[in-house]
Amino acid sequence: MSFGDKLKIIMLGPPGAGKGTQAALLSEKYGIPHISTGQIFREQIEAKTGLGLKAKKYVVKGELVPDEIVIEMTIKKLESLDPNKGYILDGYPRTINQAKALDNSKFSPDIVIEVYVDEDECVKRLSSRRYCPKCGATYNLIFNPPKNDEICDICGSKIKQREDDKEEAVRARFKEYHIKTKPVLDYYKAQGKLYRIDGKGSISEVSKRINSLIESLLKKD
Ligand code: AP5
Ligand code: MG
């Protein structure tokens, strides 16, 4: 495996597994840009753009946004990054078509990290999750609360509950994950790029597991 200085990492896992939380930590530690397709959609929905209006009807119901919309948006975003810095893609690809589109571009990943956590634990985490509509920071009222009541530590905005963290949408998101995204894990396993990380335990315990995986791969390089 040859990383050079450009790590291209994909984070996959069920809703609430901690992809976003761990991707943000990894991004900070290694200086690699973090792209969350879910976060891009939330920003576009908040700003009521054309893309946001198209995506909203799927996102609020917990359904996947159609491939043609997500693929174009993600490739454009990757093209806008500094090519020397690599990327951490959080929540993309979620279908085989999305994975193939990445492999047919110049952005094929080096490694794919599956963060696995059982469904009950994910549901528990999602019910107390909050996010900042302005800067996208993620909190948890039980496990990772902001310092001041419900105010974002980073930008001072009032944090909110995601619309798709309501029970019915959460159920739909798990269903989509099992049917459409699980085959993506097999796709990367067949390429020898899949690494599984246990997502249970505290945020820092999970982070240590991911960091030691990255360090061991960098040593092999
Ligand atoms: P997206 O935003 O990606 O949602 P998701 O996959 O459902 O994942 P989540 O963001 O809910 O969970 P996470 O794994 O990031 O967990 P987090 O770190 O927040 O996508 C949203 C929607 O956008 C999709 O449903 C779809 O409609 C659309 N979309 C996006 N990408 C798409 C694509 N490629 N194709 C089509 N449609 C797409 O952690 C969860 C909570 O737990 C937080 O509160 C956190 O603080 C807490 N926590 C994290 N780790 C721990 C820990 N170790 N212990 C205790 N608490 C923890
Ligand atoms: Mg997330």
Coordinates of N, CA and C and ligand atoms in Angstrom, one line a residue:
M1 N 0.8 -1.2 0.0 CA 0.0 0.0 0.0 C 0.9 1.2 0.0
S2 N 0.5 2.2 -0.8 CA 1.4 3.4 -0.9 C 0.5 4.6 -0.6
F3 N 0.7 5.3 0.6 CA -0.1 6.4 0.9 C 0.6 7.7 0.5
G4 N 2.0 7.7 0.6 CA 2.7 9.0 0.4 C 2.1 9.9 1.5
D5 N 1.9 11.2 1.2 CA 1.3 12.1 2.2 C -0.2 12.3 1.9
K6 N -0.8 11.5 1.1 CA -2.2 11.8 0.7 C -3.0 10.6 1.1
L7 N -3.5 10.6 2.3 CA -4.4 9.5 2.8 C -5.8 9.7 2.3
K8 N -6.4 8.7 1.6 CA -7.7 8.8 1.1 C -8.5 7.7 1.9
I9 N -9.4 8.2 2.8 CA -10.0 7.3 3.8 C -11.5 7.5 3.7
I10 N -12.2 6.3 3.7 CA -13.6 6.3 3.8 C -14.1 5.8 5.1
M11 N -15.1 6.4 5.7 CA -15.6 5.9 7.0 C -17.1 5.5 6.7
L12 N -17.3 4.2 7.0 CA -18.7 3.7 6.9 C -19.2 3.1 8.2
G13 N -20.4 2.9 8.3 CA -21.0 2.3 9.5 C -22.5 2.7 9.6
P14 N -23.2 2.0 10.4 CA -24.7 2.4 10.5 C -24.9 3.8 11.1
P15 N -26.1 4.3 11.0 CA -26.4 5.6 11.6 C -26.1 5.6 13.1
G16 N -25.4 6.6 13.5 CA -25.1 6.7 14.9 C -23.9 6.0 15.4
A17 N -23.1 5.3 14.4 CA -22.0 4.5 14.8 C -20.8 5.4 15.3
G18 N -20.8 6.7 14.9 CA -19.7 7.6 15.3 C -18.8 7.9 14.2
K19 N -19.3 7.8 12.9 CA -18.5 8.1 11.8 C -18.1 9.6 11.8
G20 N -19.1 10.5 12.0 CA -18.8 11.9 12.0 C -17.9 12.3 13.1
T21 N -18.1 11.8 14.3 CA -17.3 12.1 15.5 C -15.9 11.7 15.2
Q22 N -15.7 10.5 14.8 CA -14.3 10.0 14.6 C -13.6 10.6 13.4
A23 N -14.4 10.9 12.3 CA -13.8 11.5 11.1 C -13.3 12.9 11.5
A24 N -14.0 13.6 12.4 CA -13.6 15.0 12.8 C -12.3 14.9 13.6
L25 N -12.1 13.9 14.5 CA -10.9 13.7 15.3 C -9.7 13.4 14.4
L26 N -10.0 12.5 13.4 CA -8.9 12.1 12.5 C -8.5 13.2 11.6
S27 N -9.4 14.0 11.2 CA -9.1 15.2 10.4 C -8.2 16.1 11.1
E28 N -8.5 16.3 12.4 CA -7.7 17.3 13.2 C -6.3 16.7 13.4
K29 N -6.2 15.4 13.7 CA -4.9 14.8 14.0 C -4.0 14.8 12.8
Y30 N -4.5 14.4 11.6 CA -3.7 14.3 10.5 C -3.8 15.4 9.5
G31 N -4.6 16.4 9.7 CA -4.8 17.5 8.8 C -5.3 17.1 7.4
I32 N -6.2 16.1 7.5 CA -6.9 15.7 6.2 C -8.3 16.3 6.2
P33 N -8.7 16.8 5.0 CA -10.0 17.4 5.0 C -11.1 16.3 5.2
H34 N -12.1 16.7 6.0 CA -13.3 15.8 6.3 C -14.5 16.3 5.5
I35 N -15.0 15.3 4.7 CA -16.2 15.6 4.0 C -17.3 14.7 4.4
S36 N -18.4 15.3 4.9 CA -19.6 14.5 5.2 C -20.7 14.8 4.3
T37 N -21.1 13.9 3.5 CA -22.2 14.2 2.5 C -23.5 14.5 3.2
G38 N -23.8 13.9 4.4 CA -24.9 14.2 5.1 C -24.9 15.7 5.6
Q39 N -23.7 16.1 6.0 CA -23.5 17.5 6.5 C -23.7 18.5 5.3
I40 N -23.2 18.1 4.2 CA -23.4 19.0 3.0 C -24.9 19.2 2.8
F41 N -25.7 18.0 2.8 CA -27.1 18.1 2.6 C -27.8 19.0 3.6
R42 N -27.4 18.8 4.9 CA -28.0 19.6 6.0 C -27.7 21.1 5.8
E43 N -26.5 21.4 5.3 CA -26.2 22.9 5.1 C -27.1 23.4 3.9
Q44 N -27.2 22.6 2.9 CA -28.0 23.0 1.7 C -29.4 23.2 2.0
I45 N -29.9 22.3 2.9 CA -31.3 22.3 3.3 C -31.6 23.6 4.1
E46 N -30.7 23.8 5.0 CA -30.8 25.0 5.9 C -30.8 26.3 5.0
A47 N -29.9 26.3 4.0 CA -29.8 27.5 3.2 C -30.9 27.5 2.1
K48 N -31.7 26.5 2.0 CA -32.8 26.4 1.0 C -32.3 26.6 -0.4
T49 N -31.2 26.0 -0.8 CA -30.7 26.0 -2.1 C -31.5 25.0 -3.0
G50 N -31.2 25.0 -4.3 CA -31.9 24.1 -5.2 C -31.5 22.6 -4.8
L51 N -30.2 22.4 -4.5 CA -29.8 21.1 -4.1 C -30.4 20.7 -2.8
G52 N -30.5 21.6 -1.9 CA -31.2 21.4 -0.6 C -32.6 21.0 -0.8
L53 N -33.3 21.7 -1.6 CA -34.8 21.4 -1.8 C -34.9 20.0 -2.4
K54 N -34.0 19.7 -3.4 CA -34.1 18.3 -4.0 C -33.8 17.2 -3.0
A55 N -32.8 17.5 -2.1 CA -32.4 16.4 -1.2 C -33.4 16.3 0.0
K56 N -34.0 17.4 0.4 CA -34.8 17.4 1.7 C -35.8 16.3 1.8
K57 N -36.6 16.0 0.7 CA -37.6 15.1 0.8 C -37.1 13.6 1.1
Y58 N -35.9 13.4 0.7 CA -35.3 12.1 1.1 C -34.7 12.1 2.5
V59 N -33.9 13.1 2.7 CA -33.2 13.2 4.0 C -34.1 13.1 5.2
V60 N -35.2 13.9 5.2 CA -36.1 13.9 6.4 C -36.8 12.6 6.6
K61 N -37.0 11.8 5.5 CA -37.6 10.5 5.7 C -36.6 9.4 6.0
G62 N -35.3 9.7 6.0 CA -34.3 8.7 6.3 C -33.9 7.9 5.1
E63 N -34.4 8.3 3.9 CA -34.0 7.6 2.6 C -32.8 8.1 2.0
L64 N -32.1 7.3 1.2 CA -30.9 7.8 0.5 C -31.3 8.7 -0.6
V65 N -30.5 9.8 -0.8 CA -30.7 10.7 -1.9 C -30.3 10.0 -3.2
P66 N -31.0 10.2 -4.3 CA -30.6 9.4 -5.5 C -29.1 9.6 -5.9
D67 N -28.6 8.4 -6.4 CA -27.2 8.4 -6.8 C -26.7 9.5 -7.7
E68 N -27.5 9.9 -8.7 CA -27.0 10.9 -9.7 C -26.8 12.2 -9.0
I69 N -27.6 12.5 -7.9 CA -27.4 13.8 -7.2 C -26.1 13.7 -6.3
V70 N -26.0 12.6 -5.6 CA -24.9 12.5 -4.6 C -23.5 12.4 -5.3
I71 N -23.5 11.6 -6.4 CA -22.2 11.3 -7.1 C -21.7 12.6 -7.6
E72 N -22.5 13.4 -8.3 CA -22.0 14.6 -8.9 C -21.5 15.6 -7.8
M73 N -22.3 15.7 -6.8 CA -22.0 16.6 -5.7 C -20.7 16.2 -5.0
T74 N -20.5 14.9 -4.8 CA -19.3 14.5 -4.0 C -18.0 14.6 -4.9
I75 N -18.1 14.2 -6.2 CA -16.9 14.3 -7.0 C -16.5 15.8 -7.2
K76 N -17.5 16.7 -7.3 CA -17.2 18.1 -7.4 C -16.5 18.6 -6.2
K77 N -17.0 18.2 -5.0 CA -16.4 18.6 -3.8 C -14.9 18.1 -3.7
L78 N -14.7 16.8 -4.1 CA -13.4 16.3 -4.0 C -12.4 17.0 -5.0
E79 N -13.0 17.4 -6.1 CA -12.1 18.2 -7.1 C -11.7 19.5 -6.5
S80 N -12.5 20.1 -5.6 CA -12.2 21.4 -5.1 C -11.1 21.4 -4.0
L81 N -10.8 20.1 -3.5 CA -9.8 20.1 -2.4 C -8.3 20.1 -2.9
D82 N -7.4 20.5 -2.0 CA -6.0 20.4 -2.3 C -5.6 19.0 -2.6
P83 N -5.2 18.6 -3.8 CA -4.9 17.2 -4.1 C -3.8 16.6 -3.2
N84 N -3.0 17.4 -2.6 CA -1.9 16.9 -1.7 C -2.3 16.5 -0.3
K85 N -3.6 16.7 0.0 CA -4.0 16.5 1.4 C -4.9 15.3 1.6
G86 N -5.3 14.6 0.5 CA -6.2 13.4 0.6 C -7.6 13.8 1.1
Y87 N -8.3 12.9 1.6 CA -9.7 13.2 2.1 C -10.1 12.1 3.1
I88 N -11.1 12.5 4.0 CA -11.8 11.6 4.8 C -13.3 11.7 4.4
L89 N -13.8 10.7 3.7 CA -15.2 10.8 3.3 C -16.0 10.1 4.3
D90 N -17.0 10.8 4.9 CA -17.9 10.2 5.9 C -19.3 10.1 5.4
G91 N -19.7 8.9 5.2 CA -21.1 8.6 4.7 C -21.2 8.5 3.2
Y92 N -20.1 8.4 2.5 CA -20.1 8.2 1.0 C -19.0 7.2 0.8
P93 N -19.1 6.1 0.0 CA -20.3 5.7 -0.8 C -21.3 4.9 0.0
R94 N -22.6 5.0 -0.3 CA -23.6 4.2 0.4 C -24.3 3.3 -0.6
T95 N -23.9 3.2 -1.8 CA -24.4 2.3 -2.8 C -23.3 1.8 -3.6
I96 N -23.5 0.6 -4.3 CA -22.4 0.1 -5.2 C -22.1 1.1 -6.3
N97 N -23.2 1.7 -6.8 CA -23.0 2.7 -7.9 C -22.1 3.8 -7.5
Q98 N -22.3 4.3 -6.2 CA -21.5 5.4 -5.7 C -20.0 5.0 -5.6
A99 N -19.8 3.7 -5.1 CA -18.5 3.2 -4.9 C -17.8 3.1 -6.3
K100 N -18.5 2.6 -7.3 CA -17.9 2.5 -8.6 C -17.6 3.8 -9.2
A101 N -18.4 4.8 -9.0 CA -18.2 6.2 -9.5 C -16.9 6.7 -8.9
L102 N -16.6 6.4 -7.7 CA -15.4 6.9 -7.1 C -14.2 6.1 -7.7
D103 N -14.3 4.8 -7.9 CA -13.2 4.1 -8.5 C -13.0 4.5 -10.0
N104 N -14.0 5.0 -10.6 CA -13.8 5.4 -12.0 C -13.3 6.9 -12.1
S105 N -13.1 7.5 -10.9 CA -12.6 8.9 -10.9 C -11.1 8.8 -10.4
K106 N -10.5 9.9 -10.2 CA -9.1 9.8 -9.6 C -9.1 9.7 -8.1
F107 N -10.3 9.5 -7.5 CA -10.4 9.6 -6.1 C -10.6 8.2 -5.4
S108 N -10.2 7.1 -6.0 CA -10.4 5.8 -5.4 C -9.7 5.8 -4.0
P109 N -10.4 5.2 -3.0 CA -9.8 5.3 -1.7 C -8.6 4.4 -1.4
D110 N -7.8 4.7 -0.4 CA -6.7 3.8 0.0 C -7.3 2.8 1.0
I111 N -8.0 3.3 2.0 CA -8.6 2.4 3.0 C -10.0 2.8 3.4
V112 N -10.8 1.8 3.8 CA -12.2 1.9 4.1 C -12.3 1.4 5.6
I113 N -12.7 2.3 6.5 CA -12.9 1.9 7.9 C -14.4 1.7 8.2
E114 N -14.7 0.5 8.6 CA -16.1 0.3 9.0 C -16.1 0.4 10.5
V115 N -16.9 1.3 11.0 CA -17.1 1.4 12.5 C -18.4 0.6 12.8
Y116 N -18.2 -0.5 13.5 CA -19.4 -1.3 13.8 C -19.9 -1.2 15.3
V117 N -21.2 -1.0 15.4 CA -21.8 -0.8 16.7 C -23.2 -1.4 16.6
D118 N -23.7 -2.1 17.6 CA -25.0 -2.7 17.5 C -26.1 -1.7 17.4
E119 N -27.3 -2.1 16.9 CA -28.3 -1.2 16.6 C -28.9 -0.5 17.8
D120 N -29.0 -1.2 18.9 CA -29.6 -0.6 20.2 C -28.7 0.5 20.6
E121 N -27.4 0.3 20.6 CA -26.5 1.4 21.0 C -26.6 2.6 20.1
C122 N -26.7 2.3 18.8 CA -26.8 3.4 17.8 C -28.1 4.3 18.1
V123 N -29.2 3.6 18.4 CA -30.5 4.3 18.6 C -30.4 5.1 19.9
K124 N -29.7 4.6 20.9 CA -29.5 5.3 22.1 C -28.7 6.6 21.9
R125 N -27.6 6.5 21.1 CA -26.8 7.6 20.8 C -27.6 8.7 20.0
L126 N -28.4 8.2 19.0 CA -29.0 9.1 18.1 C -30.1 9.9 18.8
S127 N -30.8 9.3 19.8 CA -31.9 10.0 20.5 C -31.4 11.2 21.3
S128 N -30.1 11.2 21.7 CA -29.6 12.3 22.5 C -28.5 13.1 21.7
R129 N -28.5 12.9 20.4 CA -27.5 13.7 19.6 C -28.1 15.0 19.3
R130 N -27.3 16.0 19.2 CA -27.6 17.4 18.8 C -26.5 17.8 17.8
Y131 N -26.8 18.8 16.9 CA -25.8 19.3 16.0 C -25.9 20.8 15.9
C132 N -24.9 21.4 15.4 CA -24.9 22.9 15.3 C -25.3 23.2 13.8
P133 N -26.4 23.9 13.6 CA -26.8 24.2 12.2 C -25.9 25.1 11.5
K134 N -25.1 25.8 12.3 CA -24.2 26.8 11.6 C -22.8 26.2 11.2
C135 N -22.1 25.5 12.2 CA -20.8 25.0 11.8 C -20.8 23.5 11.7
G136 N -21.9 22.8 12.0 CA -21.9 21.3 11.8 C -21.4 20.5 12.9
A137 N -20.9 21.1 14.0 CA -20.3 20.3 15.1 C -21.4 19.4 15.6
T138 N -20.9 18.2 16.1 CA -21.9 17.2 16.6 C -21.7 17.0 18.1
Y139 N -22.8 17.0 18.9 CA -22.8 16.8 20.3 C -23.7 15.7 20.7
N140 N -23.5 15.3 22.0 CA -24.5 14.3 22.5 C -24.8 14.8 24.0
L141 N -26.1 14.9 24.3 CA -26.5 15.5 25.6 C -26.0 14.6 26.7
I142 N -25.8 13.3 26.5 CA -25.4 12.4 27.5 C -23.9 12.2 27.4
F143 N -23.4 11.8 26.3 CA -22.0 11.3 26.1 C -21.0 12.4 25.8
N144 N -21.4 13.5 25.2 CA -20.5 14.5 24.7 C -21.2 15.9 24.7
P145 N -21.6 16.4 25.9 CA -22.4 17.6 25.9 C -21.5 18.9 25.6
P146 N -22.2 19.9 25.1 CA -21.4 21.2 24.9 C -21.2 21.8 26.3
K147 N -20.2 22.7 26.4 CA -19.8 23.2 27.8 C -20.9 24.0 28.4
N148 N -21.6 24.9 27.5 CA -22.7 25.7 28.0 C -24.0 25.3 27.5
D149 N -24.8 24.7 28.4 CA -26.1 24.3 28.1 C -26.3 23.8 26.6
E150 N -27.1 24.4 25.8 CA -27.3 23.9 24.4 C -26.7 24.8 23.4
I151 N -25.5 25.4 23.7 CA -24.8 26.3 22.9 C -23.6 25.7 22.3
C152 N -23.4 25.8 21.0 CA -22.2 25.2 20.3 C -20.9 25.8 20.9
D153 N -20.0 24.9 21.3 CA -18.7 25.3 21.8 C -17.8 26.1 20.8
I154 N -18.0 25.7 19.5 CA -17.2 26.3 18.5 C -17.7 27.7 18.0
C155 N -19.0 27.8 17.7 CA -19.4 29.0 17.1 C -20.5 29.8 17.9
G156 N -20.9 29.2 19.0 CA -21.9 29.9 19.9 C -23.3 29.9 19.4
S157 N -23.7 29.1 18.4 CA -25.1 29.0 17.9 C -25.8 28.0 18.8
K158 N -27.2 28.1 18.7 CA -28.0 27.2 19.5 C -28.0 25.8 18.7
I159 N -27.7 24.8 19.5 CA -27.7 23.4 18.8 C -29.1 22.9 18.7
K160 N -29.3 21.9 17.7 CA -30.6 21.4 17.4 C -30.6 19.9 17.3
Q161 N -31.8 19.4 17.3 CA -31.9 17.9 17.0 C -32.1 17.8 15.5
R162 N -31.5 16.8 14.9 CA -31.7 16.5 13.4 C -33.1 16.0 13.2
E163 N -33.7 16.5 12.1 CA -35.0 16.0 11.8 C -35.1 14.5 11.6
D164 N -34.0 14.0 11.0 CA -34.0 12.5 10.7 C -33.6 11.7 11.9
D165 N -33.4 12.3 13.1 CA -33.2 11.5 14.3 C -34.5 11.2 15.0
K166 N -35.6 11.5 14.4 CA -36.9 11.0 15.0 C -37.1 9.6 14.6
E167 N -37.9 8.9 15.5 CA -37.9 7.4 15.4 C -38.2 6.8 14.0
E168 N -39.2 7.3 13.3 CA -39.5 6.7 12.1 C -38.4 6.8 11.0
A169 N -37.8 8.0 11.0 CA -36.7 8.2 10.1 C -35.5 7.4 10.4
V170 N -35.2 7.2 11.7 CA -34.1 6.4 12.2 C -34.3 4.9 11.7
R171 N -35.5 4.5 11.8 CA -35.8 3.1 11.3 C -35.6 3.0 9.8
A172 N -36.0 4.0 9.1 CA -35.8 4.0 7.6 C -34.3 4.0 7.3
R173 N -33.5 4.7 8.1 CA -32.1 4.8 7.8 C -31.4 3.5 8.0
F174 N -31.8 2.8 9.0 CA -31.2 1.4 9.3 C -31.5 0.5 8.1
K175 N -32.8 0.6 7.7 CA -33.2 -0.3 6.6 C -32.4 0.0 5.3
E176 N -32.2 1.3 5.0 CA -31.4 1.7 3.8 C -30.0 1.1 4.0
Y177 N -29.5 1.2 5.2 CA -28.1 0.8 5.5 C -28.0 -0.7 5.2
H178 N -28.9 -1.5 5.7 CA -28.8 -2.9 5.6 C -28.9 -3.4 4.1
I179 N -29.9 -2.7 3.4 CA -30.1 -3.2 2.0 C -29.1 -2.6 1.1
K180 N -28.8 -1.3 1.1 CA -28.0 -0.7 0.1 C -26.5 -0.5 0.4
T181 N -26.2 -0.3 1.7 CA -24.8 0.1 2.0 C -24.0 -1.2 2.4
K182 N -24.6 -2.2 3.1 CA -23.9 -3.4 3.4 C -23.1 -4.0 2.2
P183 N -23.7 -4.1 1.0 CA -23.0 -4.6 -0.1 C -21.7 -3.8 -0.4
V184 N -21.7 -2.5 -0.1 CA -20.5 -1.7 -0.3 C -19.3 -2.2 0.5
L185 N -19.6 -2.7 1.7 CA -18.6 -3.3 2.6 C -17.9 -4.5 1.9
D186 N -18.8 -5.3 1.3 CA -18.3 -6.5 0.6 C -17.4 -6.1 -0.6
Y187 N -17.9 -5.1 -1.3 CA -17.2 -4.5 -2.5 C -15.8 -4.2 -2.1
Y188 N -15.6 -3.5 -1.0 CA -14.2 -3.1 -0.6 C -13.4 -4.2 0.1
K189 N -14.2 -5.1 0.7 CA -13.5 -6.3 1.3 C -12.8 -7.1 0.1
A190 N -13.5 -7.2 -1.0 CA -13.0 -8.0 -2.1 C -11.8 -7.2 -2.7
Q191 N -11.7 -5.9 -2.5 CA -10.5 -5.2 -3.0 C -9.4 -5.2 -1.9
G192 N -9.6 -5.8 -0.8 CA -8.6 -5.8 0.3 C -8.4 -4.5 1.0
K193 N -9.4 -3.6 0.9 CA -9.3 -2.2 1.5 C -10.1 -2.1 2.8
L194 N -10.8 -3.1 3.2 CA -11.8 -2.9 4.3 C -11.1 -3.2 5.7
Y195 N -11.2 -2.3 6.7 CA -10.7 -2.5 8.0 C -11.9 -2.3 9.0
R196 N -12.1 -3.3 9.9 CA -13.3 -3.1 10.8 C -12.8 -2.6 12.1
I197 N -13.5 -1.7 12.7 CA -13.1 -1.1 14.0 C -14.3 -1.2 14.9
D198 N -14.1 -1.7 16.1 CA -15.2 -1.8 17.1 C -15.5 -0.4 17.6
G199 N -16.8 0.0 17.4 CA -17.2 1.4 17.7 C -17.8 1.5 19.1
K200 N -17.7 0.4 19.9 CA -18.2 0.5 21.3 C -17.2 1.1 22.2
G201 N -17.6 1.6 23.4 CA -16.7 2.2 24.3 C -16.7 3.7 24.1
S202 N -15.9 4.4 24.9 CA -15.9 5.9 24.8 C -15.4 6.4 23.5
I203 N -15.6 7.7 23.2 CA -15.2 8.3 22.0 C -13.6 8.2 21.9
S204 N -13.0 8.4 23.0 CA -11.5 8.4 23.0 C -11.0 6.9 22.8
E205 N -11.7 6.0 23.4 CA -11.2 4.6 23.2 C -11.3 4.2 21.7
V206 N -12.5 4.6 21.0 CA -12.6 4.3 19.6 C -11.6 5.0 18.8
S207 N -11.3 6.2 19.2 CA -10.3 7.0 18.5 C -8.9 6.4 18.5
K208 N -8.6 5.9 19.7 CA -7.3 5.2 19.8 C -7.2 4.0 18.9
R209 N -8.3 3.2 18.8 CA -8.3 2.1 17.9 C -8.1 2.5 16.5
I210 N -8.7 3.6 16.1 CA -8.6 4.1 14.7 C -7.2 4.6 14.4
N211 N -6.6 5.4 15.4 CA -5.3 5.9 15.3 C -4.3 4.8 15.2
S212 N -4.4 3.7 16.0 CA -3.4 2.7 15.9 C -3.5 1.9 14.5
L213 N -4.7 1.8 14.0 CA -4.8 1.2 12.6 C -4.1 2.1 11.6
I214 N -4.3 3.4 11.7 CA -3.7 4.3 10.7 C -2.2 4.2 10.9
E215 N -1.7 4.3 12.1 CA -0.2 4.2 12.3 C 0.4 2.9 11.8
S216 N -0.3 1.8 12.0 CA 0.2 0.5 11.6 C 0.3 0.5 10.0
L217 N -0.7 1.1 9.4 CA -0.7 1.1 7.9 C 0.4 2.1 7.4
L218 N 0.6 3.2 8.1 CA 1.6 4.1 7.7 C 3.0 3.5 7.8
K219 N 3.2 2.7 8.9 CA 4.5 2.0 9.1 C 4.8 1.1 7.9
K220 N 3.7 0.4 7.5 CA 3.9 -0.6 6.4 C 4.3 0.1 5.1
D221 N 3.9 1.4 5.0 CA 4.1 2.1 3.7 C 5.5 2.3 3.3
Ligands
AP5_1 P1 -25.5 11.2 7.5 O1 -25.4 12.6 8.1 O2 -24.3 10.6 7.0 O3 -26.2 10.2 8.6 P2 -25.9 8.7 9.0 O4 -25.1 7.8 8.2 O5 -27.3 8.2 9.3 O6 -25.0 8.8 10.1 P3 -25.1 9.7 11.4 O7 -24.5 11.0 11.0 O8 -26.5 9.6 11.9 O9 -24.1 8.9 12.4 P4 -22.6 9.0 12.6 O10 -22.1 7.6 12.4 O11 -21.9 10.1 11.9 O12 -22.5 9.2 14.2 P5 -22.1 10.5 15.1 O13 -20.6 10.7 15.0 O14 -22.9 11.7 14.8 O15 -26.6 11.2 6.4 C1 -27.8 11.8 6.6 C2 -28.7 11.6 5.4 O16 -28.2 12.3 4.2 C3 -28.9 10.2 4.9 O17 -29.9 9.5 5.6 C4 -29.3 10.4 3.4 O18 -30.6 10.8 3.3 C5 -28.4 11.5 3.0 N1 -27.1 11.1 2.5 C6 -25.9 11.3 3.1 N2 -24.9 10.7 2.3 C7 -25.5 10.1 1.3 C8 -25.1 9.2 0.3 N3 -23.8 9.0 0.1 N4 -26.0 8.7 -0.6 C9 -27.3 9.0 -0.4 N5 -27.8 9.8 0.5 C10 -26.9 10.3 1.4 O19 -22.5 9.9 16.5 C11 -23.8 9.7 16.9 C12 -24.0 10.3 18.3 O20 -23.3 9.5 19.3 C13 -23.5 11.7 18.5 O21 -24.4 12.4 19.4 C14 -22.1 11.5 19.2 O22 -21.7 12.6 20.0 C15 -22.3 10.2 20.0 N6 -21.2 9.3 20.0 C16 -20.2 9.1 19.0 N7 -19.3 8.2 19.4 C17 -19.7 7.8 20.7 C18 -19.2 6.9 21.6 N8 -18.1 6.1 21.3 N9 -19.8 6.7 22.8 C19 -20.9 7.5 23.1 N10 -21.5 8.4 22.2 C20 -20.9 8.5 21.0
MG2 MG -22.6 11.7 10.8

